[in-house]
Coordinates of N, CA and C in Angstrom, one line a residue:
M104 N -3.4 6.3 -10.3 CA -3.2 5.0 -9.7 C -4.4 4.1 -10.2
D105 N -4.0 3.0 -10.8 CA -5.0 2.1 -11.4 C -5.4 1.0 -10.4
V106 N -6.4 1.3 -9.6 CA -6.8 0.4 -8.5 C -7.3 -0.9 -9.1
P107 N -8.2 -0.9 -10.1 CA -8.7 -2.2 -10.6 C -7.5 -3.1 -11.2
W108 N -6.6 -2.5 -11.8 CA -5.4 -3.2 -12.3 C -4.7 -3.9 -11.1
L109 N -4.5 -3.2 -10.1 CA -3.8 -3.7 -8.9 C -4.5 -4.9 -8.3
F110 N -5.8 -4.8 -8.2 CA -6.6 -5.9 -7.6 C -6.7 -7.1 -8.6
N111 N -6.8 -6.8 -9.9 CA -6.7 -7.9 -10.8 C -5.4 -8.7 -10.7
R112 N -4.3 -7.9 -10.6 CA -3.0 -8.6 -10.4 C -3.0 -9.4 -9.1
L113 N -3.5 -8.8 -8.0 CA -3.5 -9.6 -6.8 C -4.4 -10.9 -6.9
N114 N -5.5 -10.8 -7.7 CA -6.3 -12.0 -7.9 C -5.5 -13.0 -8.7
E115 N -4.7 -12.6 -9.6 CA -3.9 -13.6 -10.4 C -2.9 -14.2 -9.4
I116 N -2.3 -13.5 -8.5 CA -1.3 -14.0 -7.6 C -1.9 -15.0 -6.6
M117 N -3.2 -14.8 -6.3 CA -3.9 -15.7 -5.4 C -3.8 -17.1 -5.8
H118 N -3.7 -17.4 -7.1 CA -3.7 -18.7 -7.6 C -2.3 -19.3 -7.8
I119 N -1.3 -18.6 -7.4 CA 0.1 -19.1 -7.5 C 0.3 -19.9 -6.2
K120 N 0.9 -21.1 -6.4 CA 1.2 -22.0 -5.3 C 2.7 -22.2 -5.3
R121 N 3.4 -22.1 -4.2 CA 4.8 -22.4 -4.1 C 5.0 -23.9 -3.8
N122 N 6.0 -24.5 -4.4 CA 6.2 -25.9 -4.2 C 6.5 -26.3 -2.8
D123 N 7.1 -25.4 -2.0 CA 7.5 -25.7 -0.6 C 6.3 -25.3 0.3
G124 N 5.2 -24.8 -0.2 CA 4.1 -24.4 0.7 C 4.3 -23.1 1.4
S125 N 5.4 -22.4 1.2 CA 5.6 -21.2 1.9 C 4.8 -20.0 1.2
K126 N 4.6 -19.0 2.0 CA 3.8 -17.8 1.4 C 4.7 -17.0 0.5
L127 N 4.0 -16.4 -0.4 CA 4.7 -15.4 -1.3 C 4.8 -14.1 -0.5
N128 N 5.8 -13.3 -0.9 CA 6.0 -12.0 -0.3 C 5.8 -11.0 -1.4
I129 N 4.9 -10.1 -1.1 CA 4.5 -9.1 -2.1 C 4.8 -7.7 -1.5
L130 N 5.5 -6.9 -2.3 CA 5.7 -5.5 -1.9 C 5.1 -4.5 -2.8
I131 N 4.2 -3.7 -2.3 CA 3.6 -2.6 -3.2 C 4.1 -1.3 -2.7
V132 N 4.7 -0.5 -3.7 CA 5.2 0.8 -3.4 C 4.4 1.8 -4.0
F133 N 3.9 2.7 -3.2 CA 3.1 3.9 -3.6 C 4.1 5.1 -3.5
D134 N 4.5 5.6 -4.7 CA 5.5 6.6 -4.7 C 4.9 7.9 -5.2
D135 N 4.9 8.9 -4.4 CA 4.4 10.3 -4.8 C 2.9 10.2 -5.3
V136 N 2.1 9.5 -4.6 CA 0.7 9.4 -5.0 C -0.3 9.9 -3.8
V137 N 0.3 10.7 -2.9 CA -0.5 11.1 -1.8 C -1.8 11.8 -2.2
S138 N -1.8 12.6 -3.2 CA -3.1 13.3 -3.6 C -4.1 12.3 -4.1
Q139 N -3.6 11.2 -4.8 CA -4.5 10.2 -5.3 C -5.0 9.3 -4.1
L140 N -4.2 9.1 -3.1 CA -4.6 8.3 -1.9 C -5.7 9.1 -1.2
K141 N -5.5 10.4 -1.1 CA -6.6 11.3 -0.5 C -7.9 11.1 -1.2
D142 N -7.8 11.1 -2.5 CA -9.1 11.0 -3.3 C -9.7 9.6 -3.2
L143 N -8.8 8.6 -3.0 CA -9.3 7.2 -2.9 C -9.5 6.7 -1.4
E144 N -9.4 7.6 -0.5 CA -9.5 7.3 0.9 C -10.8 6.5 1.3
R145 N -11.9 6.8 0.6 CA -13.2 6.1 0.8 C -13.4 4.9 -0.1
D146 N -12.5 4.7 -1.0 CA -12.6 3.5 -1.9 C -12.5 2.2 -1.1
Q147 N -13.4 1.3 -1.2 CA -13.5 0.1 -0.4 C -12.3 -0.8 -0.7
L148 N -11.9 -0.9 -2.0 CA -10.7 -1.7 -2.4 C -9.4 -1.2 -1.7
I149 N -9.2 0.1 -1.8 CA -8.0 0.6 -1.2 C -8.0 0.4 0.3
N150 N -9.2 0.7 0.9 CA -9.3 0.4 2.4 C -9.0 -1.0 2.8
N151 N -9.5 -1.9 2.0 CA -9.2 -3.3 2.2 C -7.7 -3.6 2.1
L152 N -7.1 -3.0 1.1 CA -5.7 -3.2 0.9 C -4.9 -2.7 2.1
F153 N -5.2 -1.5 2.6 CA -4.4 -1.0 3.7 C -4.8 -1.5 5.1
L154 N -6.1 -1.8 5.3 CA -6.5 -2.1 6.6 C -6.7 -3.6 6.8
N155 N -6.8 -4.4 5.8 CA -7.1 -5.8 5.9 C -6.1 -6.7 5.0
R156 N -5.0 -6.2 4.7 CA -4.1 -6.8 3.8 C -3.7 -8.2 4.2
R157 N -3.7 -8.5 5.5 CA -3.4 -9.9 5.9 C -4.4 -10.9 5.5
H158 N -5.6 -10.5 5.1 CA -6.7 -11.4 4.8 C -7.0 -11.4 3.3
I159 N -6.4 -10.5 2.5 CA -6.7 -10.5 1.1 C -6.2 -11.7 0.4
L160 N -5.0 -12.1 0.6 CA -4.4 -13.3 -0.1 C -4.0 -14.3 1.0
P161 N -4.6 -15.5 1.0 CA -4.2 -16.5 2.0 C -2.9 -17.1 1.7
N162 N -2.3 -17.0 0.5 CA -1.1 -17.5 0.2 C 0.1 -16.5 0.1
A163 N -0.1 -15.3 0.7 CA 0.9 -14.3 0.5 C 0.9 -13.3 1.7
T164 N 2.0 -12.7 1.9 CA 2.2 -11.6 2.8 C 2.3 -10.3 2.0
I165 N 1.5 -9.3 2.3 CA 1.6 -8.1 1.5 C 2.2 -7.0 2.4
S166 N 3.2 -6.3 1.9 CA 3.8 -5.2 2.6 C 3.6 -4.0 1.7
I167 N 3.4 -2.8 2.3 CA 3.2 -1.6 1.6 C 4.2 -0.5 2.0
I168 N 4.7 0.2 1.0 CA 5.6 1.3 1.3 C 4.9 2.5 0.6
I169 N 4.8 3.6 1.4 CA 4.3 4.9 0.9 C 5.5 5.9 0.9
A170 N 5.9 6.3 -0.2 CA 7.0 7.3 -0.3 C 6.3 8.7 -0.5
T171 N 6.6 9.6 0.4 CA 6.0 11.0 0.2 C 6.8 12.0 0.9
Q172 N 6.7 13.2 0.4 CA 7.4 14.4 1.0 C 6.6 15.0 2.2
K173 N 5.3 14.7 2.3 CA 4.5 15.2 3.3 C 3.8 14.1 4.1
Y174 N 4.3 13.7 5.2 CA 3.7 12.6 6.0 C 2.3 12.9 6.3
N175 N 2.0 14.1 6.7 CA 0.6 14.4 7.2 C -0.4 14.5 6.1
L176 N 0.0 14.4 4.9 CA -1.0 14.3 3.8 C -1.4 12.9 3.5
V177 N -0.7 11.9 4.0 CA -1.2 10.5 3.9 C -2.5 10.4 4.8
P178 N -3.5 9.8 4.3 CA -4.8 9.8 5.1 C -4.6 9.1 6.4
L179 N -5.2 9.7 7.5 CA -5.0 9.2 8.8 C -5.3 7.8 9.0
R180 N -6.3 7.3 8.4 CA -6.7 5.8 8.5 C -5.6 4.9 8.0
F181 N -4.7 5.4 7.1 CA -3.6 4.6 6.6 C -2.4 4.8 7.5
R182 N -2.2 6.0 8.0 CA -1.1 6.2 8.9 C -1.2 5.4 10.2
T183 N -2.5 5.2 10.7 CA -2.7 4.5 12.0 C -2.3 3.1 11.9
V184 N -2.3 2.4 10.8 CA -1.9 1.0 10.7 C -0.5 0.8 10.2
A185 N 0.3 1.9 10.1 CA 1.7 1.8 9.8 C 2.5 1.1 10.9
T186 N 3.4 0.2 10.5 CA 4.2 -0.4 11.5 C 5.5 0.2 11.7
S187 N 6.0 1.0 10.7 CA 7.3 1.6 10.7 C 7.2 2.9 10.0
L188 N 8.0 3.8 10.4 CA 8.2 5.1 9.7 C 9.7 5.4 9.5
V189 N 10.1 5.9 8.3 CA 11.4 6.3 8.1 C 11.3 7.8 7.7
L190 N 11.9 8.7 8.4 CA 11.8 10.1 8.2 C 13.2 10.7 7.9
F191 N 13.3 11.6 7.0 CA 14.5 12.3 6.7 C 14.3 13.8 6.8
D192 N 15.2 14.5 7.4 CA 15.2 15.9 7.4 C 16.0 16.4 6.2
L193 N 15.3 17.0 5.3 CA 15.9 17.5 4.1 C 16.2 19.0 4.3
G194 N 17.4 19.4 3.9 CA 17.7 20.9 3.9 C 17.0 21.5 2.8
R195 N 17.0 22.8 2.8 CA 16.4 23.6 1.7 C 17.0 23.3 0.3
K196 N 18.3 23.1 0.3 CA 19.0 22.8 -1.0 C 18.5 21.5 -1.6
E197 N 18.2 20.5 -0.8 CA 17.8 19.2 -1.3 C 16.3 19.2 -1.7
M198 N 15.6 20.1 -1.4 CA 14.2 20.1 -1.7 C 14.0 20.8 -3.1

């Protein structure tokens, strides 16, 4: 996961202005990166993204999706700010 690239991109987005004054909608999808999230759990930039995303970009709303096979491997501090969970029970054949 390239955290500096992600924040550089968010900084670029910060300067975008919509003609109608409405906020931008940004969706960030973390797919199968749970082990990297665990390693980055103490990273200040990642913590700001997950815990203070409403304040990162004044002109945008940031939503985050974490796709993982093991919910309990997502760091607790990130799970506690989740607003929704979608869980699927996979049979042994599907795994």
